[in-house]
């Protein structure tokens, strides 16, 4: 049987490299790892083969967008995974080419605008028989599967609170930093006290407290508002939501609060965006490594009502140690690539990658990593809280 061929754009990046490593370990997969520099792509492939001599991985030199058609000719992929980024404000050229050529497509997009624009190509993707899933990563793929698992059996979901906290001592890529910076100081949608509202990226800072599932593992770290596709997707999926927020945090307090300070010139219209500072701030964050640990995590807290009207609080947390956090965003794409390759996923169309897998399938991939997950249910029903859990920012 011929191998299932996957071209990974951004294969030399922090996430693309790990994803390529994961895919190249899959039986029946052949991976083409792309970088703008052939020498870098070769080094990444060698590193993968060193860890797994069986891995089927080849280097490709490719600069987007102009180099993409030639790379398709050279590699003849069944599936293209875009792990390059940043996705904020980016054109849909890669997906449009995939639709024209009849190639399945995944990306790791974390940008609300990009996800909305991908979904708008649903009809053309369907007509071309192409499966195109955007956000096959921590958000919205993993977050939506966690929310679905927590919501199981509830008649109504009333509030969802998601947070991702990175470790100071973990690898971070310029593309991801640029994506986060693009949202700093900019308005983003939230729901509070039953009403749609607006928060500003990296503002509404708060510290983790004893009610937060990650408090025990990470202590009282700061987190603040962050943009995410989930802020559009979850209200559509759970129309009765009375509270919704997505937050993120850097471990070192000077980094977290420094970024909060930098959010003000953007909010006040004095600066258009912090994204151009991505390279410098990535280096600065690396310099702050001694101020932190190799421990990060993700938490989801959901409140809802059973059919009998009982209020329930359910939570889930993931703690990543030894700098293993960057593996997490790659595992959803791996799971979905498996589904496409095996024929388990056949429905064509361009969609957000939501509820694409059951949570246990994701958790089963964590075995070799220093990553643990835990579901935390309140043993007793909570007293009524008027349907809101917002606290002062
Ligand atoms: N949705 C989620 O939950 C989630 C989670 C994590 C990450 N992400 C997203 O994943 C993306 C990648 O993040 P990262 O930290 O891995 O970034 P990174 O380390 O900076 O890697 C970026 C990659 O893109 C390649 N690249 C950049 N510009 C290119 C171009 N014009 N043509 C071809 N290749 C190009 C780079 O290749 P060379 O420099 O070698 O040429 C590199 O391999 C980001 O957008 C991030 O936001 C999403």
Coordinates of C-alpha atoms and ligand atoms in Angstrom, one line a residue:
X1 CA 0.0 0.0 0.0
X2 CA 1.3 3.5 -0.9
X3 CA 2.1 5.8 2.0
X4 CA -0.2 8.7 3.0
X5 CA 1.8 11.8 2.0
X6 CA 1.7 14.8 4.3
X7 CA 3.3 18.2 3.5
X8 CA 3.9 20.2 6.7
X9 CA 4.3 23.9 6.0
X10 CA 6.3 25.5 8.8
X11 CA 7.8 22.1 9.5
X12 CA 10.9 23.6 11.0
X13 CA 8.9 25.7 13.5
X14 CA 8.4 24.9 17.2
X15 CA 5.1 23.2 16.5
X16 CA 5.6 22.1 12.9
X17 CA 8.8 20.2 13.9
X18 CA 7.0 18.3 16.7
X19 CA 4.0 17.6 14.5
X20 CA 6.3 16.3 11.7
X21 CA 8.0 14.1 14.2
X22 CA 4.6 12.7 15.4
X23 CA 3.4 12.2 11.9
X24 CA 6.6 10.5 10.7
X25 CA 6.2 8.0 13.5
X26 CA 2.8 6.9 12.2
X27 CA 2.8 3.7 10.2
X28 CA 1.9 4.3 6.6
X29 CA 2.7 8.1 6.6
X30 CA 5.4 9.9 4.6
X31 CA 6.1 13.4 5.7
X32 CA 7.6 16.3 3.8
X33 CA 9.0 18.9 6.2
X34 CA 9.1 22.4 4.7
X35 CA 11.3 25.4 5.6
X36 CA 12.3 28.4 3.6
X37 CA 15.9 27.1 4.0
X38 CA 16.8 23.7 2.7
X39 CA 19.6 23.4 5.2
X40 CA 17.2 24.0 8.1
X41 CA 14.7 21.5 6.7
X42 CA 17.5 18.9 6.3
X43 CA 18.7 19.5 10.0
X44 CA 15.1 19.0 11.2
X45 CA 14.7 15.8 9.3
X46 CA 18.0 14.4 10.6
X47 CA 16.9 15.2 14.2
X48 CA 13.7 13.3 13.6
X49 CA 15.5 10.3 12.1
X50 CA 17.9 10.3 15.0
X51 CA 15.1 9.8 17.4
X52 CA 13.3 7.4 15.2
X53 CA 15.4 5.7 12.4
X54 CA 12.2 4.3 10.9
X55 CA 10.7 7.8 10.4
X56 CA 9.7 8.6 6.8
X57 CA 10.5 12.3 6.5
X58 CA 12.0 14.3 3.6
X59 CA 13.1 18.0 3.6
X60 CA 11.5 20.5 1.2
X61 CA 12.6 24.1 0.6
X62 CA 9.5 26.3 0.2
X63 CA 8.7 30.0 0.6
X64 CA 5.0 30.8 0.9
X65 CA 3.0 31.7 -0.9
X66 CA 4.8 31.7 -4.3
X67 CA 6.7 28.4 -3.7
X68 CA 3.7 26.4 -2.8
X69 CA 2.5 25.1 -6.2
X70 CA 6.0 23.9 -7.1
X71 CA 6.3 22.1 -3.7
X72 CA 3.0 20.4 -4.4
X73 CA 4.3 19.2 -7.8
X74 CA 7.5 17.9 -6.1
X75 CA 5.8 16.1 -3.1
X76 CA 2.3 15.2 -4.4
X77 CA 0.8 15.3 -1.0
X78 CA -2.6 13.8 0.1
X79 CA -2.8 16.3 2.9
X80 CA -1.2 19.7 3.5
X81 CA -0.9 20.9 7.1
X82 CA -0.2 24.5 7.6
X83 CA 1.8 25.0 10.8
X84 CA 3.6 28.1 9.6
X85 CA 1.6 31.1 10.9
X86 CA 1.0 33.7 12.1
X87 CA -2.6 33.3 10.9
X88 CA -3.9 36.7 12.0
X89 CA -4.8 38.7 9.0
X90 CA -3.3 36.2 6.6
X91 CA -4.5 35.4 3.1
X92 CA -6.3 32.1 2.3
X93 CA -3.9 31.4 -0.6
X94 CA -2.7 28.0 0.8
X95 CA -6.2 26.7 1.3
X96 CA -7.4 28.1 -2.0
X97 CA -4.6 26.2 -3.8
X98 CA -5.5 23.0 -1.9
X99 CA -9.1 23.4 -3.0
X100 CA -8.0 23.9 -6.6
X101 CA -5.8 20.8 -6.5
X102 CA -8.2 18.6 -4.5
X103 CA -5.8 18.3 -1.5
X104 CA -7.0 17.8 2.0
X105 CA -6.0 20.6 4.4
X106 CA -5.4 21.2 8.1
X107 CA -4.0 24.2 9.9
X108 CA -3.0 25.2 13.4
X109 CA -4.8 28.6 13.2
X110 CA -5.5 30.4 16.5
X111 CA -6.9 33.5 14.8
X112 CA -10.6 34.4 15.0
X113 CA -10.6 36.3 11.7
X114 CA -8.7 33.5 9.8
X115 CA -11.1 30.8 11.1
X116 CA -14.1 32.8 10.0
X117 CA -12.7 33.3 6.5
X118 CA -11.8 29.6 6.1
X119 CA -15.3 28.6 7.1
X120 CA -16.6 30.9 4.3
X121 CA -15.0 28.6 1.8
X122 CA -17.1 25.6 2.9
X123 CA -19.1 25.4 -0.3
X124 CA -16.1 25.4 -2.7
X125 CA -14.2 22.9 -0.5
X126 CA -17.2 20.6 -0.4
X127 CA -17.6 20.9 -4.2
X128 CA -14.0 19.9 -4.6
X129 CA -14.3 16.9 -2.2
X130 CA -11.7 18.5 0.1
X131 CA -11.7 18.2 3.8
X132 CA -10.4 21.5 5.3
X133 CA -10.3 21.8 9.0
X134 CA -8.9 25.0 10.6
X135 CA -7.6 25.2 14.2
X136 CA -6.5 21.6 14.5
X137 CA -4.6 22.5 17.6
X138 CA -5.1 23.4 21.3
X139 CA -7.7 25.9 20.3
X140 CA -10.4 25.3 19.1
X141 CA -9.9 21.5 18.5
X142 CA -8.7 20.4 21.9
X143 CA -10.7 23.1 23.8
X144 CA -13.9 22.1 22.1
X145 CA -13.4 18.4 22.8
X146 CA -12.8 19.2 26.5
X147 CA -15.9 21.4 26.7
X148 CA -18.0 18.7 25.0
X149 CA -16.7 16.1 27.5
X150 CA -17.5 18.4 30.4
X151 CA -20.9 19.3 29.0
X152 CA -22.0 15.7 28.6
X153 CA -25.4 15.0 30.1
X154 CA -26.1 18.6 31.0
X155 CA -29.3 20.1 29.7
X156 CA -27.8 23.6 29.6
X157 CA -24.3 25.0 29.5
X158 CA -24.2 28.4 31.3
X159 CA -20.6 29.4 31.5
X160 CA -17.2 28.4 30.0
X161 CA -13.9 29.6 31.2
X162 CA -10.7 28.5 29.4
X163 CA -7.1 29.5 30.2
X164 CA -3.7 28.5 28.7
X165 CA -0.5 29.2 30.7
X166 CA 2.8 28.7 29.1
X167 CA 6.0 27.8 31.0
X168 CA 8.8 30.3 30.9
X169 CA 11.3 27.6 30.2
X170 CA 9.8 26.2 27.0
X171 CA 10.6 26.7 23.4
X172 CA 8.6 29.5 21.7
X173 CA 8.3 30.5 18.1
X174 CA 8.2 33.9 16.6
X175 CA 5.1 33.1 14.6
X176 CA 3.1 32.2 17.7
X177 CA 4.4 35.2 19.6
X178 CA 3.4 37.4 16.7
X179 CA -0.1 35.9 16.7
X180 CA -0.5 36.6 20.4
X181 CA 0.9 40.1 20.1
X182 CA -1.5 40.9 17.3
X183 CA -4.4 40.6 19.7
X184 CA -2.8 42.6 22.6
X185 CA -4.8 45.8 23.3
X186 CA -7.4 44.9 20.7
X187 CA -11.1 44.4 21.5
X188 CA -12.4 40.8 21.7
X189 CA -15.8 39.4 22.4
X190 CA -16.7 38.0 25.8
X191 CA -19.9 37.2 27.6
X192 CA -20.4 38.4 31.2
X193 CA -23.4 38.3 33.4
X194 CA -25.6 37.1 30.6
X195 CA -24.7 39.8 28.2
X196 CA -22.2 40.0 25.3
X197 CA -19.4 42.4 26.1
X198 CA -15.9 43.4 25.0
X199 CA -12.5 42.8 26.7
X200 CA -9.1 44.0 25.5
X201 CA -6.3 41.6 24.7
X202 CA -4.0 41.1 27.7
X203 CA -6.1 43.3 29.9
X204 CA -8.6 42.2 32.6
X205 CA -5.6 40.6 34.5
X206 CA -6.3 38.4 37.4
X207 CA -4.3 35.8 39.4
X208 CA -5.1 32.2 39.6
X209 CA -6.8 31.4 42.9
X210 CA -7.8 28.3 44.8
X211 CA -10.9 27.9 42.7
X212 CA -8.8 27.5 39.5
X213 CA -7.9 23.9 38.6
X214 CA -4.3 24.9 37.9
X215 CA -3.7 26.8 41.1
X216 CA -2.4 23.7 42.9
X217 CA 0.1 22.9 40.2
X218 CA 1.1 26.4 39.0
X219 CA 0.5 28.7 42.0
X220 CA -1.0 32.2 41.7
X221 CA 0.2 33.1 38.2
X222 CA -1.2 36.1 36.4
X223 CA -3.5 35.6 33.4
X224 CA -5.3 38.1 31.1
X225 CA -7.8 38.2 28.3
X226 CA -6.7 36.7 25.0
X227 CA -8.3 36.4 21.6
X228 CA -9.3 32.9 20.4
X229 CA -11.6 31.4 17.8
X230 CA -13.5 29.8 20.7
X231 CA -15.0 33.2 21.5
X232 CA -17.0 32.9 18.2
X233 CA -17.5 29.2 18.1
X234 CA -18.7 28.4 21.6
X235 CA -21.6 30.8 21.7
X236 CA -22.8 29.3 18.4
X237 CA -22.5 25.8 19.8
X238 CA -24.0 26.6 23.3
X239 CA -26.5 29.4 22.8
X240 CA -27.6 29.6 26.4
X241 CA -24.1 30.8 27.6
X242 CA -24.2 33.5 30.2
X243 CA -20.5 33.8 30.7
X244 CA -17.5 33.1 28.4
X245 CA -13.9 34.1 28.6
X246 CA -10.6 32.9 27.3
X247 CA -7.4 33.9 29.1
X248 CA -3.7 33.3 28.7
X249 CA -0.6 33.9 30.8
X250 CA 3.1 34.0 30.7
X251 CA 4.8 32.6 33.7
X252 CA 7.3 35.3 34.6
X253 CA 5.4 38.2 36.2
X254 CA 7.5 40.9 34.6
X255 CA 6.7 39.4 31.2
X256 CA 3.0 39.1 31.9
X257 CA 2.6 42.6 33.4
X258 CA 5.0 44.2 31.0
X259 CA 2.8 43.0 28.1
X260 CA -0.2 44.3 30.0
X261 CA 1.5 47.7 30.1
X262 CA 2.3 47.5 26.4
X263 CA -1.4 46.8 25.7
X264 CA -2.4 50.3 26.6
X265 CA -0.8 52.2 23.7
X266 CA -2.7 49.8 21.3
X267 CA -6.0 50.1 23.2
X268 CA -5.6 53.9 23.1
X269 CA -4.9 53.9 19.4
X270 CA -1.3 55.2 19.7
X271 CA 0.1 52.0 18.2
X272 CA -1.5 49.8 15.5
X273 CA -0.2 46.5 16.7
X274 CA 2.6 44.9 18.8
X275 CA 3.1 42.2 16.3
X276 CA 6.2 43.9 14.7
X277 CA 7.9 43.5 18.1
X278 CA 7.6 39.7 18.0
X279 CA 11.3 38.8 17.3
X280 CA 12.6 41.1 20.1
X281 CA 10.0 40.0 22.6
X282 CA 10.6 36.3 21.8
X283 CA 14.3 36.9 22.7
X284 CA 13.4 38.8 25.8
X285 CA 11.1 36.0 26.9
X286 CA 14.0 33.6 26.4
X287 CA 16.2 35.8 28.6
X288 CA 13.6 35.6 31.3
X289 CA 13.8 31.8 31.4
X290 CA 15.6 31.8 34.8
X291 CA 12.6 33.6 36.3
X292 CA 10.4 30.6 35.6
X293 CA 9.9 26.9 35.4
X294 CA 9.3 24.3 32.7
X295 CA 5.7 23.9 33.9
X296 CA 2.6 25.1 32.1
X297 CA -0.9 24.1 31.6
X298 CA -4.5 24.5 30.4
X299 CA -7.7 24.6 32.3
X300 CA -11.4 24.5 31.4
X301 CA -14.1 25.3 33.9
X302 CA -17.7 24.8 32.9
X303 CA -20.9 25.4 34.7
X304 CA -24.3 24.2 33.6
X305 CA -27.6 22.7 34.6
X306 CA -28.8 19.1 34.7
X307 CA -32.3 18.2 33.3
X308 CA -33.5 18.4 36.9
X309 CA -32.2 22.1 37.2
X310 CA -29.3 21.2 39.4
X311 CA -26.3 23.6 39.0
X312 CA -23.1 21.7 38.3
X313 CA -19.5 22.8 38.1
X314 CA -17.1 20.6 36.1
X315 CA -13.5 21.2 35.3
X316 CA -10.5 19.8 33.5
X317 CA -6.9 20.6 33.7
X318 CA -3.7 19.7 31.9
X319 CA -0.3 20.1 33.4
X320 CA 2.8 19.9 31.2
X321 CA 6.2 19.6 32.8
X322 CA 9.8 19.5 31.6
X323 CA 9.0 21.9 28.8
X324 CA 6.7 19.4 27.1
X325 CA 3.9 21.9 26.7
X326 CA 4.6 22.6 23.0
X327 CA 3.6 19.0 22.1
X328 CA 0.0 19.7 23.1
X329 CA -1.0 21.9 20.1
X330 CA 0.4 19.3 17.7
X331 CA -1.6 16.3 18.9
X332 CA -5.1 17.4 17.6
X333 CA -3.6 17.7 14.1
X334 CA -2.1 14.3 14.4
X335 CA -5.4 12.7 15.4
X336 CA -7.3 14.3 12.6
X337 CA -4.6 13.4 10.0
X338 CA -5.0 9.8 11.2
X339 CA -8.7 10.0 10.7
X340 CA -8.3 11.4 7.1
X341 CA -5.7 8.8 6.2
X342 CA -7.7 5.9 7.5
X343 CA -11.0 7.1 5.9
X344 CA -12.7 7.5 9.2
X345 CA -13.2 11.2 8.3
X346 CA -14.7 11.6 4.9
X347 CA -17.1 14.6 5.0
X348 CA -15.7 17.3 2.7
X349 CA -16.1 21.0 3.4
X350 CA -14.2 23.8 5.2
X351 CA -15.0 23.9 8.9
X352 CA -13.5 24.9 12.2
X353 CA -11.9 21.8 13.8
X354 CA -14.3 21.4 16.7
X355 CA -15.3 18.2 18.5
X356 CA -13.3 16.3 15.9
X357 CA -12.2 13.6 18.4
X358 CA -13.2 12.4 21.8
X359 CA -11.1 13.6 24.7
X360 CA -9.8 10.1 25.7
X361 CA -8.3 9.7 22.2
X362 CA -6.2 12.9 22.8
X363 CA -5.3 11.8 26.3
X364 CA -4.1 8.4 25.0
X365 CA -1.3 10.2 23.1
X366 CA 0.2 11.8 26.2
X367 CA 1.8 8.6 27.5
X368 CA 5.5 9.3 26.6
X369 CA 5.2 13.0 27.6
X370 CA 5.5 14.7 31.0
X371 CA 1.9 15.8 30.6
X372 CA -1.0 14.8 32.9
X373 CA -4.7 15.6 32.6
X374 CA -7.4 15.4 35.3
X375 CA -11.1 15.9 35.3
X376 CA -12.3 17.6 38.5
X377 CA -16.0 17.3 39.4
X378 CA -17.5 19.1 42.4
X379 CA -18.7 16.3 44.6
X380 CA -21.7 18.4 45.8
X381 CA -24.0 20.5 43.7
X382 CA -23.1 24.2 43.9
X383 CA -25.5 26.7 45.4
X384 CA -27.2 29.0 42.9
X385 CA -25.0 31.8 41.7
X386 CA -27.3 33.6 39.4
X387 CA -25.7 31.9 36.4
X388 CA -22.5 34.0 36.5
X389 CA -19.0 33.3 37.7
X390 CA -17.3 36.5 36.5
X391 CA -15.0 38.0 39.1
X392 CA -13.5 41.5 39.2
X393 CA -10.8 41.8 36.6
Ligands
LIG1 N1 -4.4 27.1 17.5 C1 -3.6 26.8 18.5 O1 -3.9 26.4 19.6 C2 -2.1 27.0 18.3 C3 -1.2 26.5 19.2 C4 0.2 26.7 19.0 C5 0.6 27.3 17.8 N2 -0.3 27.8 17.0 C6 0.1 28.5 15.8 O2 1.1 27.8 15.0 C7 1.9 28.7 14.3 C8 3.3 28.3 14.3 O3 3.9 28.6 15.6 P1 5.4 28.4 15.9 O4 5.6 28.8 17.3 O5 5.7 26.9 15.5 O6 6.2 29.3 14.9 P2 7.7 29.4 14.5 O7 8.5 28.5 15.4 O8 8.1 30.8 14.3 O9 7.7 28.6 13.1 C9 7.2 29.2 11.9 C10 7.4 28.3 10.8 O10 6.9 28.9 9.6 C11 7.9 28.9 8.6 N3 7.7 30.1 7.8 C12 7.6 31.3 8.2 N4 7.3 32.2 7.2 C13 7.3 31.4 6.1 C14 7.1 31.6 4.7 N5 6.9 32.9 4.2 N6 7.1 30.6 3.8 C15 7.3 29.3 4.3 N7 7.5 29.0 5.6 C16 7.5 30.0 6.5 C17 9.2 28.9 9.3 O11 10.2 28.3 8.5 P3 11.7 28.8 8.3 O12 11.9 30.0 9.3 O13 12.5 27.6 8.7 O14 11.8 29.2 6.9 C18 8.9 28.0 10.5 O15 9.0 26.7 10.2 C19 1.6 30.1 14.8 O16 0.8 30.8 14.0 C20 0.9 29.8 16.1 O17 0.1 30.8 16.5 C21 -1.6 27.7 17.2

